[in-house]
XYZ file of C-alpha atoms in Angstrom:
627
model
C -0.910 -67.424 -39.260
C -2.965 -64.668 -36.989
C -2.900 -61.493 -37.490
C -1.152 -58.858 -35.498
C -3.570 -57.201 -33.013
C -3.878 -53.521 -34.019
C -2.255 -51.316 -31.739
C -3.340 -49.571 -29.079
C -4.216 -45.584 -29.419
C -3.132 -43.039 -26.941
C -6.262 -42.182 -26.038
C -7.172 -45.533 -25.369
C -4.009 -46.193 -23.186
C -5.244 -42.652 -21.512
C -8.923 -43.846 -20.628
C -7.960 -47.232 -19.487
C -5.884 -45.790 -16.860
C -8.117 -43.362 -16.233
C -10.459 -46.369 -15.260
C -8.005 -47.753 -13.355
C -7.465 -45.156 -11.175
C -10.886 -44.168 -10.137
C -11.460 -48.185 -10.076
C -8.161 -48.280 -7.420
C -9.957 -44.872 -5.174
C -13.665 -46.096 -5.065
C -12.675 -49.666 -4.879
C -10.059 -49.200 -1.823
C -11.987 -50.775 0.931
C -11.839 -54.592 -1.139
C -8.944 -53.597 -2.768
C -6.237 -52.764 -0.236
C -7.019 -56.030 1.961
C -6.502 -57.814 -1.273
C -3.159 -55.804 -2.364
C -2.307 -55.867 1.672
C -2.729 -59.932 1.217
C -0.599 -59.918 -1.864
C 2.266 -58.354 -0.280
C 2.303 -60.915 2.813
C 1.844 -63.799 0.382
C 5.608 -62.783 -1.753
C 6.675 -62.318 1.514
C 5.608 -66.160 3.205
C 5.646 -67.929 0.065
C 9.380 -68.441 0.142
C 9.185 -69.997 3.583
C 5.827 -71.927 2.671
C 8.190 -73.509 -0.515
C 10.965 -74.332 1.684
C 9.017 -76.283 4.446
C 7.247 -78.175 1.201
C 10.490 -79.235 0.361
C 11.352 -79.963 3.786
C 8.718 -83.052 3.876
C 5.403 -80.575 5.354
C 2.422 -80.849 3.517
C 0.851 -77.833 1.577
C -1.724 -77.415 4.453
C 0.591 -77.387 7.302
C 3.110 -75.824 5.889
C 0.783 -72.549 5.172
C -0.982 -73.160 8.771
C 2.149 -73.183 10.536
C 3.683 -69.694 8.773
C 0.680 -68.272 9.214
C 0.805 -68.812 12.942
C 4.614 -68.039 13.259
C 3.191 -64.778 11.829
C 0.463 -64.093 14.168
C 3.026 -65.195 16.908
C 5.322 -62.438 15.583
C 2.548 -59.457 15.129
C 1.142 -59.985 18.833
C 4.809 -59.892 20.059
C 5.461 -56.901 18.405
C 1.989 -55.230 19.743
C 2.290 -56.786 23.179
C 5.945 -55.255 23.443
C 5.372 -51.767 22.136
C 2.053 -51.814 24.548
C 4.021 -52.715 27.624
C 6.910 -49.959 26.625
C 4.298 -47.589 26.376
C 2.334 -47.650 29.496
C 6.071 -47.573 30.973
C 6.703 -44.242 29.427
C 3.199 -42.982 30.223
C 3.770 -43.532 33.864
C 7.432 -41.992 33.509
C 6.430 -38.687 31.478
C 5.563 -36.870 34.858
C 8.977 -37.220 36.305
C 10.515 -34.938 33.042
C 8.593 -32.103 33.575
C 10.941 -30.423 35.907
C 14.002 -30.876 32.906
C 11.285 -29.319 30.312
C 11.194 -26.509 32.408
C 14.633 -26.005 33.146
C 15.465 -26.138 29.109
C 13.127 -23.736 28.473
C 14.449 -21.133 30.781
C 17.656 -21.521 29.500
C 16.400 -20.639 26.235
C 14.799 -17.544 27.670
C 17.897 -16.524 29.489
C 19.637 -16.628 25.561
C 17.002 -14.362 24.495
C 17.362 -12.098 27.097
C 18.558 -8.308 26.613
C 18.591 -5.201 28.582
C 14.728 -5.080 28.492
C 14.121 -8.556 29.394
C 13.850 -11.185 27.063
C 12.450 -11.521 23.147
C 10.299 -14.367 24.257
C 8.621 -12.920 27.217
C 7.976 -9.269 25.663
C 6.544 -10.838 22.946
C 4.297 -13.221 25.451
C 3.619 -10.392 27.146
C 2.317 -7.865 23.869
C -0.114 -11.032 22.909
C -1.727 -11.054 26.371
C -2.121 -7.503 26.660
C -3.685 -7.271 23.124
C -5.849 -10.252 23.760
C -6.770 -8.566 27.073
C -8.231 -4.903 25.862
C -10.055 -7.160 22.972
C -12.148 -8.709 25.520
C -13.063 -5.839 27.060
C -13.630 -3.790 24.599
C -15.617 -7.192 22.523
C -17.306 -8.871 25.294
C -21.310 -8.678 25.646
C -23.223 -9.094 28.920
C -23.034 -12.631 30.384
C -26.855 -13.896 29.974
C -28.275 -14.253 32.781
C -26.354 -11.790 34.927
C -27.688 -9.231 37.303
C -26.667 -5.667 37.985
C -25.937 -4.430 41.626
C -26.056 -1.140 43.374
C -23.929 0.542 44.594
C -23.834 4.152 46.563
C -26.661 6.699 45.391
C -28.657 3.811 43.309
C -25.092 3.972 40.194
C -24.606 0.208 38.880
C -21.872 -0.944 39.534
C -20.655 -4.104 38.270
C -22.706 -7.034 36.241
C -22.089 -10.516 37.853
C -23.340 -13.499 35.897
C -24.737 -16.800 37.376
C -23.169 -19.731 37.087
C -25.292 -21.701 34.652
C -24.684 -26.206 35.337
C -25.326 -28.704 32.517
C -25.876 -32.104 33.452
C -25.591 -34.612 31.246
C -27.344 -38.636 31.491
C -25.061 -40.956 32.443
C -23.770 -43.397 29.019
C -24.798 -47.111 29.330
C -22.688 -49.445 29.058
C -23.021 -50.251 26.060
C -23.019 -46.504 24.872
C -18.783 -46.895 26.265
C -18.534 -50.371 24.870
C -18.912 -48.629 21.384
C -16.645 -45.235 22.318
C -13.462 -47.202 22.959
C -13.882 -50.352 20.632
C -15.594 -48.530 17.387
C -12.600 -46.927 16.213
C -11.270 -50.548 16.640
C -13.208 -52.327 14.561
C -12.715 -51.314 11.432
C -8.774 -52.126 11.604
C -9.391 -55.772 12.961
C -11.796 -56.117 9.946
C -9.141 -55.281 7.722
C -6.804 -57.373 9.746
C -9.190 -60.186 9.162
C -9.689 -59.832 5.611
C -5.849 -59.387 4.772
C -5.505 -63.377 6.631
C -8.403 -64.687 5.086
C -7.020 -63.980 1.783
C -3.382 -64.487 2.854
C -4.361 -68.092 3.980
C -6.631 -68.630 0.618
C -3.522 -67.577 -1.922
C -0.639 -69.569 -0.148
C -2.919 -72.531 -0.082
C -3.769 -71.587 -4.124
C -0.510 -70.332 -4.771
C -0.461 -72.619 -8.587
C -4.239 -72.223 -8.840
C -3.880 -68.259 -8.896
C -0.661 -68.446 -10.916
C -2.520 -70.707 -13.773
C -5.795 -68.612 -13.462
C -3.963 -65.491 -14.154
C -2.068 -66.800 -17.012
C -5.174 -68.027 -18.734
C -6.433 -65.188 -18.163
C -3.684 -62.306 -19.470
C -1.122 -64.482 -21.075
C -2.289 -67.918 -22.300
C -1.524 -66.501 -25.758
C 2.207 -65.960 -24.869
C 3.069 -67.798 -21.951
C 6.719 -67.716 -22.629
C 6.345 -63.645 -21.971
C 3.681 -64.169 -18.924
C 5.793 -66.239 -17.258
C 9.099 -64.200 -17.528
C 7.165 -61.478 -15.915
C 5.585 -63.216 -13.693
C 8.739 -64.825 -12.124
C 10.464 -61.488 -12.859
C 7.683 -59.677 -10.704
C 7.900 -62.405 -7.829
C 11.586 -62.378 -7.481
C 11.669 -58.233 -7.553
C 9.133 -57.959 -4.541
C 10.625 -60.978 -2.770
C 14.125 -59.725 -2.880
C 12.638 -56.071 -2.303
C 11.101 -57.077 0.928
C 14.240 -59.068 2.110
C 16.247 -57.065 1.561
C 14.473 -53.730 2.952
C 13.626 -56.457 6.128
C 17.385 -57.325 6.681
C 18.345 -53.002 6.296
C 15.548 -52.205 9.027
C 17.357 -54.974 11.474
C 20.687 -53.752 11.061
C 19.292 -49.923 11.770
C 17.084 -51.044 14.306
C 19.506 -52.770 16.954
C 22.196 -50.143 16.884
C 19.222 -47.438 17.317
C 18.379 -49.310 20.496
C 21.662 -49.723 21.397
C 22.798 -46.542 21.271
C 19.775 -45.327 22.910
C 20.395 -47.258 25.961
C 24.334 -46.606 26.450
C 23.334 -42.293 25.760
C 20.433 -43.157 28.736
C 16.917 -42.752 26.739
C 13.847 -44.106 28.396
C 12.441 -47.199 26.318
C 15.311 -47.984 23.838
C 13.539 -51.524 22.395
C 10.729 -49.339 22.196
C 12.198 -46.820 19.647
C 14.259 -49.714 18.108
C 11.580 -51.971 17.509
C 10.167 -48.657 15.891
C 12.734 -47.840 13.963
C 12.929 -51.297 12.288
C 8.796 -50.903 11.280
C 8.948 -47.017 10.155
C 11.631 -47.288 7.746
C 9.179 -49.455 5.830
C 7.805 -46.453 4.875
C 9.829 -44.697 2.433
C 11.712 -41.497 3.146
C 8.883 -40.463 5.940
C 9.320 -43.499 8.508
C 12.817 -42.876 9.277
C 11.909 -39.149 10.223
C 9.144 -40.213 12.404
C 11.422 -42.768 13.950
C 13.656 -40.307 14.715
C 11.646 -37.970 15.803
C 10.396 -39.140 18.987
C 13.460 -40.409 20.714
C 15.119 -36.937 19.911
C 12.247 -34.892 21.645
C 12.420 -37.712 24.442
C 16.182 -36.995 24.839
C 15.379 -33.132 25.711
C 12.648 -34.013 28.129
C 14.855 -36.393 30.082
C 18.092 -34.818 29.504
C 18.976 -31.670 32.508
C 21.394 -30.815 29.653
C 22.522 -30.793 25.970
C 24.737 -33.683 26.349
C 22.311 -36.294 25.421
C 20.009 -34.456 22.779
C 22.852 -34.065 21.045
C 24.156 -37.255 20.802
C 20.850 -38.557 19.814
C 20.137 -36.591 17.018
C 24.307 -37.562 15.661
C 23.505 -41.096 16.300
C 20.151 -41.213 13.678
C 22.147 -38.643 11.379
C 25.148 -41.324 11.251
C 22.930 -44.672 10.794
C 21.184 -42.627 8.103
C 24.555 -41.765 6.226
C 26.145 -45.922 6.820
C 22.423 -47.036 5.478
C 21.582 -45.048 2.913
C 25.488 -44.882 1.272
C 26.257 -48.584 2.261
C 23.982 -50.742 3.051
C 20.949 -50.006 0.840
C 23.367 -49.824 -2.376
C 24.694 -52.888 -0.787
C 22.079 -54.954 -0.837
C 19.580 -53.618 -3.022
C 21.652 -53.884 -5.784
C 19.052 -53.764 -8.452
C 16.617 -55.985 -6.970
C 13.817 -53.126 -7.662
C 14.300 -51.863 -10.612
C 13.160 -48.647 -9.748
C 14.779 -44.790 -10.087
C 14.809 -42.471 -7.131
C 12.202 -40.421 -8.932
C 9.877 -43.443 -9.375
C 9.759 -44.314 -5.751
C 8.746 -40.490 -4.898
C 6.338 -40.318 -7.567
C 5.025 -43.766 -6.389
C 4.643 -42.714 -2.601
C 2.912 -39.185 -3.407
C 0.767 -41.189 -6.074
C -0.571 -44.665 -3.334
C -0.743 -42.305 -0.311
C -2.857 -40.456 -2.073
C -5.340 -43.462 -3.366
C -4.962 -44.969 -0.135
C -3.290 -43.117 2.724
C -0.952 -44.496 5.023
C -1.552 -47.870 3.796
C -0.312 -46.734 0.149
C 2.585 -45.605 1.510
C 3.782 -49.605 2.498
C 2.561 -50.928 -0.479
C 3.930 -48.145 -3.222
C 7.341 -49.590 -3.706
C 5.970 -53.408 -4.191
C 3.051 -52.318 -6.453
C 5.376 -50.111 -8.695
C 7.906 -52.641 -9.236
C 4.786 -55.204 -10.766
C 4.183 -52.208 -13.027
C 7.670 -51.560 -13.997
C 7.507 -54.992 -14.595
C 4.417 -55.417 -16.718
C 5.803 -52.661 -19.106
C 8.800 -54.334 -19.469
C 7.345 -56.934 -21.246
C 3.695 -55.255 -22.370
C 4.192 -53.154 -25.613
C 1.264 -50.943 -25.055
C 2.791 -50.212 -21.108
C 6.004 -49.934 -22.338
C 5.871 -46.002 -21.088
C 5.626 -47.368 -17.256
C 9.451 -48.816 -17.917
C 10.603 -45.983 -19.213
C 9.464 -44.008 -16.503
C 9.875 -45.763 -13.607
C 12.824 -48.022 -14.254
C 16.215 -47.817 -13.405
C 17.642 -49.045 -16.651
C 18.876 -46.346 -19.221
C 16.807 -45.786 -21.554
C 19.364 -44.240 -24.210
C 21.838 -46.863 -25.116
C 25.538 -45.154 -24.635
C 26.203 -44.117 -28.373
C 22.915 -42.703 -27.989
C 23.847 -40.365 -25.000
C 27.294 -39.777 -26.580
C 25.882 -38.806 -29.984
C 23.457 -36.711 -28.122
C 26.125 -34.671 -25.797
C 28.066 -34.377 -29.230
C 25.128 -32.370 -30.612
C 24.632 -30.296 -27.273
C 28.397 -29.304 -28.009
C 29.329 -30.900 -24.203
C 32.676 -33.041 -25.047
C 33.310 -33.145 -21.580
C 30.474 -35.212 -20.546
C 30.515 -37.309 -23.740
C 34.089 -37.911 -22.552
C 32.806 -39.049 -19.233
C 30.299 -41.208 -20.814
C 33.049 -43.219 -22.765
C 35.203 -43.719 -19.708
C 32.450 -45.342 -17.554
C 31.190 -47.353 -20.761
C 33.519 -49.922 -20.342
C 35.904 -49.185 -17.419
C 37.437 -52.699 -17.655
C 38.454 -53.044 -21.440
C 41.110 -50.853 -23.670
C 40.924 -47.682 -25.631
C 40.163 -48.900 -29.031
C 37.463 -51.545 -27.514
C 35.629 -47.950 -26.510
C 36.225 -46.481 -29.793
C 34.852 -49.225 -31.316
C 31.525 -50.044 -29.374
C 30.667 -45.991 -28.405
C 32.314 -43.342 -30.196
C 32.432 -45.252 -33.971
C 28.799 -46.023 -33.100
C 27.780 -42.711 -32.243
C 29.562 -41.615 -35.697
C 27.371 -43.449 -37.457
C 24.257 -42.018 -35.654
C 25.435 -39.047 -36.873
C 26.250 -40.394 -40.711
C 22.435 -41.636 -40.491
C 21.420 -38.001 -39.776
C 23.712 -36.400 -42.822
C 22.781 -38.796 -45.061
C 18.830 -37.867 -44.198
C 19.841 -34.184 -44.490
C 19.245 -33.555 -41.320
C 23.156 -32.426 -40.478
C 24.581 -29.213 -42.204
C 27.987 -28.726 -42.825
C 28.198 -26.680 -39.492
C 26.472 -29.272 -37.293
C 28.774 -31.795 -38.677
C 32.045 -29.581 -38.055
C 30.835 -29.178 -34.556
C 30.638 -32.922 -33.779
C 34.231 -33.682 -35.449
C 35.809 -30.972 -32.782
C 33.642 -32.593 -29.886
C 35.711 -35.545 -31.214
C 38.606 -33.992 -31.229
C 37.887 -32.493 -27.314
C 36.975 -36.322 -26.433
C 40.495 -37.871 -28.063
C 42.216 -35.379 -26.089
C 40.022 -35.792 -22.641
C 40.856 -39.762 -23.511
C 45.213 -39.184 -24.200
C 45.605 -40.239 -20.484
C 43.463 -42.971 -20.456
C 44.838 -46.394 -18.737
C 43.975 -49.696 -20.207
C 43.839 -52.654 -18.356
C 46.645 -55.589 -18.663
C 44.410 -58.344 -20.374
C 43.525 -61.157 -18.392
C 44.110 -64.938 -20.002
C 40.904 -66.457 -20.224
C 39.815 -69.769 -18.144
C 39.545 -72.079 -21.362
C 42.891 -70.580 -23.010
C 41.348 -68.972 -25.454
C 40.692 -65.099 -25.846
C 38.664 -63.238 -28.183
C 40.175 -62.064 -31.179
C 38.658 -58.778 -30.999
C 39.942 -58.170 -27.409
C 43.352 -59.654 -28.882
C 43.484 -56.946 -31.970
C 42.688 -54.116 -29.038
C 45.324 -55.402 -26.572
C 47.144 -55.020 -29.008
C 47.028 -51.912 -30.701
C 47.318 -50.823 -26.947
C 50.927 -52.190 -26.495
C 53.130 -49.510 -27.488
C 55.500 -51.287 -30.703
C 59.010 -52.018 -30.419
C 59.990 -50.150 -33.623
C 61.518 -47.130 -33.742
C 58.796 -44.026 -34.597
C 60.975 -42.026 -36.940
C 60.572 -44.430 -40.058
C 58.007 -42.062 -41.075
C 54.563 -40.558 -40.467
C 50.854 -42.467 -41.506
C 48.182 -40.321 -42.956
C 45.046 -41.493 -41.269
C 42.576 -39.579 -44.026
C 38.839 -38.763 -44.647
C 36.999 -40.307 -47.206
C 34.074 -38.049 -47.566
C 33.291 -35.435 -45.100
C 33.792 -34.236 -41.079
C 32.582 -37.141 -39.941
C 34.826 -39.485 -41.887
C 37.661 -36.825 -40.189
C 36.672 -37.678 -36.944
C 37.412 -41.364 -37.803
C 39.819 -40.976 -38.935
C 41.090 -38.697 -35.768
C 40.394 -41.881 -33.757
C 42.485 -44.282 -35.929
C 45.486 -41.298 -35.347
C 45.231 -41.422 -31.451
C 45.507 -44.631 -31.308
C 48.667 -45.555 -33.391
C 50.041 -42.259 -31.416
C 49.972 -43.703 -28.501
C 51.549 -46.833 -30.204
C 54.724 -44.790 -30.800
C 53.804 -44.324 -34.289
C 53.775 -40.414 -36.016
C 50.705 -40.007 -37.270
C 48.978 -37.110 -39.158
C 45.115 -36.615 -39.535
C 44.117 -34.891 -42.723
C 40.825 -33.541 -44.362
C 38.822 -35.352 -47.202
C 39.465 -31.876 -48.885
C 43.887 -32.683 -48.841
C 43.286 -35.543 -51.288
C 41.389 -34.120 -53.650
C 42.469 -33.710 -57.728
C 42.831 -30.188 -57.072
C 45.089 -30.479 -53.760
C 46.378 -34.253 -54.043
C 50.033 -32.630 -56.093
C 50.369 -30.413 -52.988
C 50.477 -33.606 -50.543
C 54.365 -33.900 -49.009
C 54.620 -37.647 -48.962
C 58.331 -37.518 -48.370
C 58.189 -39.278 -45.095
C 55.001 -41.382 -45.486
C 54.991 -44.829 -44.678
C 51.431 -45.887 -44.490
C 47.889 -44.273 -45.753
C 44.397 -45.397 -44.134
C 41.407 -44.062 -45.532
C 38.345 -43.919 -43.220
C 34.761 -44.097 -44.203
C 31.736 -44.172 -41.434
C 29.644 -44.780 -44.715
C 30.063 -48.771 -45.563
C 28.503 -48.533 -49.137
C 31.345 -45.959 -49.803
C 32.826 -49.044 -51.874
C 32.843 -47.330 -55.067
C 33.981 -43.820 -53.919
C 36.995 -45.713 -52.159
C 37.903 -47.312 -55.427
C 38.303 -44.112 -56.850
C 40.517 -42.635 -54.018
C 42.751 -45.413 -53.858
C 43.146 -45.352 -57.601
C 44.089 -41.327 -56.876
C 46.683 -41.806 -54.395
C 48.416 -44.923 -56.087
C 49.015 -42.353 -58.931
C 50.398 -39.655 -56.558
C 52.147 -42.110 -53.538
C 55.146 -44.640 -53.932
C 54.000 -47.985 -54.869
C 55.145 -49.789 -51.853
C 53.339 -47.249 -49.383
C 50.663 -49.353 -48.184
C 46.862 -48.026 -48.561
C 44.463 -49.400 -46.049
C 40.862 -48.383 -46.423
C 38.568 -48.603 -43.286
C 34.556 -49.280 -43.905
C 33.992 -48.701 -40.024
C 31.026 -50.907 -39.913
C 27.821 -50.880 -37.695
C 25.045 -53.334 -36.733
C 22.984 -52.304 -39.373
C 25.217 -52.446 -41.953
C 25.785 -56.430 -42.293
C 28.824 -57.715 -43.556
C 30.992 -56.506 -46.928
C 30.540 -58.169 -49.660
C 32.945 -60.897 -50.767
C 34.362 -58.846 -53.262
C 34.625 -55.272 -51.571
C 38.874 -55.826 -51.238
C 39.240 -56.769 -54.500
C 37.278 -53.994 -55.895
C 38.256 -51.620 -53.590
C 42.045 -52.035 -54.857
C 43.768 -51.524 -51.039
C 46.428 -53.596 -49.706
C 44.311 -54.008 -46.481
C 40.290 -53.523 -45.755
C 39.647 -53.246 -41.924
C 36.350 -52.972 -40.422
C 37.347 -51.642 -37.106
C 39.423 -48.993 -35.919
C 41.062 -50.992 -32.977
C 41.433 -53.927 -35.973
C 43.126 -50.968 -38.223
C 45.545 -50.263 -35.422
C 46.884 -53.100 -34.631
C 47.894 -54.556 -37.970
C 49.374 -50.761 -38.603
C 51.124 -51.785 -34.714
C 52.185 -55.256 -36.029
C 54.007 -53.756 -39.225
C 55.529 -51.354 -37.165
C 56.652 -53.547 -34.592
C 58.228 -56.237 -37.401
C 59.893 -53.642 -39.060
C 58.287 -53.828 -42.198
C 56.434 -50.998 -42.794
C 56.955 -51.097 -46.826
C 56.528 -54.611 -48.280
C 58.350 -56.112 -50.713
């Protein structure tokens, strides 16, 4: 059997991405065709598949999406052209509203003395004025005339003509088409390589896994397909949101009378491809269009509600709509992952930051060493929900822990909660005390955050179970629907004493065990580990008592809940039944066979919503003391 690889050191991690980086800045001018080419190829494969399946060879298949492409991209630059040189020609005609908008403005300023605007104009010109006077040297060149009794009199400079040679053609050739070429080289390079990886789509995919992942090729290919399907969906997805905010942009463009509304729709649809910045810029235009062909406020106004209401509908319905989590990502990661590609790449990062940081939220899913990328980046939570719960207990903030247990499982009952967060988050804390690492205080602190939670949770609703398809439930759901059906019997046979075994902790326990047959109709009483001691156990009333349940968080407590049974068969009547609750965890693994019989209880329960609902069941047969 190999060996485990050793694993990777910090600083390792730290000067491998350091490499990566600089690798990723110097390396731009190969790399962003290639990551460019990568993009288009998730985005065509799907199509290139489908047509495959359809009967179309590999080679026409990838030759005609290709073209449909290129069909598609000069469209879209022949249109925007043509809308342009319209709205070049038309510009002149809006000067006379520019004015007229501006003087209104003024005429808001304006006071007694005239208006803020123009006194202000008017300082700046006479300031700039006496520094030119009082600044300027003598032109070159100038001569001085004469005036009356031989006194100069004023200094008047020569107009001085530069001619410059005429360019060759050529010399223009290169003005207008240089800045040109370097984006049709790009162009070039991102179709050479989108042809090349559609047509080697299983080449690349086998190349890379022998290369990364032939070792584990179960793991390579889960995040490969993972990766795929993320981007894919991603770019779907973000194609199908632009559409639906593109048409009604030039739709309501044209009925509010702005010049060029495909223009500025078709616009809108490609900007908001760039995160958070490209639907500003879309916007942005049209608005300041609105005031130059608008005589009044009418129209500006309406423009700038119409993008303010297809921001709110897209961003609060149809992105969490249909993204769903098809990225994986967290708010903060797509920020971080703009600021971070624009930066190695410019505008170009800015398109590609979502896709490329979804493949690395990917790869550190299933990469040990990356794991940090995940956590970072990745929408899931990284604290499981006892975590978070445990962790608001120990910030002393009951009201969020509350909060947390309500969302947990919003579609299953009140013990089902108990169970799988707050008995859970218990025993995170029973780990701690056991460690030393709770003192006495700590630990009183977390029982009355339990307390604050039972009594955030008193009006909590559960659900009416549903029958399952197959006719057949599970029996855990079946002991929590029913410990969550109020019993028939009548609640003054008595009280139950839902104790502690051991400490707070065990308290808060047993707290939850008392809620719950409360809100059965039972009386129940929550009492200390401290009221069943030797020295307090002959001051216990037991007058009324009809049942005792003694609650342990610790599940090797078998022995100490020998001894405490053997104390209050001594003290109680001996048909009171004693239940003892082991409130087990994951770690903990099952009792052994013979905890019951050593224990010495009439009943050993695991759970707390188990614990309640045989209590409920007695109650509800009317047999609370057995024969």
């Amino acid at each position: 059997m190999p060996s485990a690889a050793p694993p990777t050191s910090t600083g390792t991690t730290l000067g491998i991405m350091v490499v990566v980086v600089a690798a990723l800045y110097f390396g731009q001018d190969i790399l962003m065709p290639v990551a460019l080419a990568v993009l288009l190829s998730f985005a065509l494969a799907p199509i290139v598949i489908r047509l495959r399946r359809w009967g179309l060879g590999k080679i026409p298949s990838v030759i005609l999406v290709v073209l449909l492409m290129f069909m598609v991209m000069l469209g879209f630059g022949t249109l925007v052209a043509s809308q342009l040189v319209d709205l070049a020609q038309n510009l002149p005609n809006y000067e006379q509203n520019i004015r007229a908008k501006i003087q209104s403005v003024r005429g808001a300023t304006e006071g007694g003395g005239g208006g803020v605007l123009d006194q202000a104009t008017q300082m700046l010109k006479d300031l700039s004025k006496e520094l030119d006077q009082a600044t300027a040297p003598a032109a070159p060149g100038a001569v001085q005339s004469a005036g009356e009794a031989g006194r100069v009199d004023v200094l008047r400079p020569i107009p001085v003509e530069v001619h410059e040679p005429r360019p060759s053609p050529w010399n223009e050739i290169q003005t207008y088409l240089g800045p040109l070429v370097g984006p049709i080289g790009t162009a070039g390079m991102v179709l050479v390589f989108v042809i090349f990886m559609l047509l080697e789509r299983e080449g690349l995919r086998d190349r890379l896994i022998r290369l990364v992942g032939a070792n584990d090729l179960h793991r390579t290919t889960e995040a490969m397909d993972e990766a795929g399907a993320r981007v894919s969906r991603y770019l779907l997805m973000q194609l199908i949101i632009n559409i639906a905010y593109g048409i009604p942009v030039a739709l309501g463009l044209w009925l509010i009378g702005v010049p060029n509304p495909i223009l500025w729709g078709v616009l809108a649809t490609v900007l908001r491809f760039i995160p958070y910045v490209g639907p500003v810029i879309s916007s942005l235009f049209p608005i300041i269009l609105s005031f130059a062909v608008s005589p009044g406020w009418t129209d500006p106004l309406l423009t700038i509600g119409l993008f303010m209401v297809l921001e709110l509908f897209s961003n609060n319905v149809l992105e969490p709509w249909l993204y769903g989590s098809s990225t994986g990502l967290s708010p903060v990661a797509i920020i971080a992952a703009a600021v971070f590609w624009i930066t190695l790449w410019g505008p170009i990062g800015v398109l590609l930051a979502t896709p490329l940081t979804v493949c690395m939220v990917v790869i550190g899913r299933h990469v040990p060493q990356l794991q940090f990328l995940h956590v970072m980046f990745g929408n899931d939570p990284v604290l499981p929900t006892e975590t978070r719960f445990y962790q608001r207990l120990l910030a002393r903030d009951p009201e969020e822990a509350a909060e947390l247990a309500e969302q947990a499982f919003p579609d299953k009952p009140l013990p089902h909660v108990y169970d799988h967060v707050v008995i859970p988050a218990l025993h995170l804390a029973e780990t701690d005390r056991q460690r030393d690492a709770l003192g006495d205080e700590v630990q009183a602190s977390i029982a009355e955050g339990v307390d604050s939670v039972i009594e955030a949770m008193d009006d909590y609703e559960d659900p009416k179970p549903e029958p399952e398809e197959d006719g057949e439930a599970d029996p855990e759901d079946i002991a929590a629907a029913a410990a969550a059906v109020p019993a028939e019997a009548e609640p003054s046979r008595g009280r139950v004493l839902s104790v502690a075994g051991r400490n707070e902790l065990d308290r808060a326990s047993a707290a939850l065990l008392a809620h719950l047959l409360e809100r059965q109709g039972i009386k129940s009483e929550t009492l200390p580990c401290q009221a069943i001691s030797l020295r307090n156990l002959s001051k216990l009333d037991t007058s009324d008592v009809r049942l005792v349940c003694v609650s342990y968080l610790n599940a090797g407590s078998v022995q100490h809940a020998r001894r405490t049974v053997r104390r209050l068969r001594g003290k109680l009547d001996r048909r009171i039944p004693i239940v003892v609750g082991l409130w087990s965890s994951e770690d903990d693994g099952p009792l052994p066979d013979d905890a019951p019989t050593l224990i010495g209880a009439d009943r050993l329960e695991t759970t707390v919503s188990g614990a309640a609902a045989w209590i409920g069941g007695m109650a509800g047969r009317h047999a609370n003391i057995p024969e």
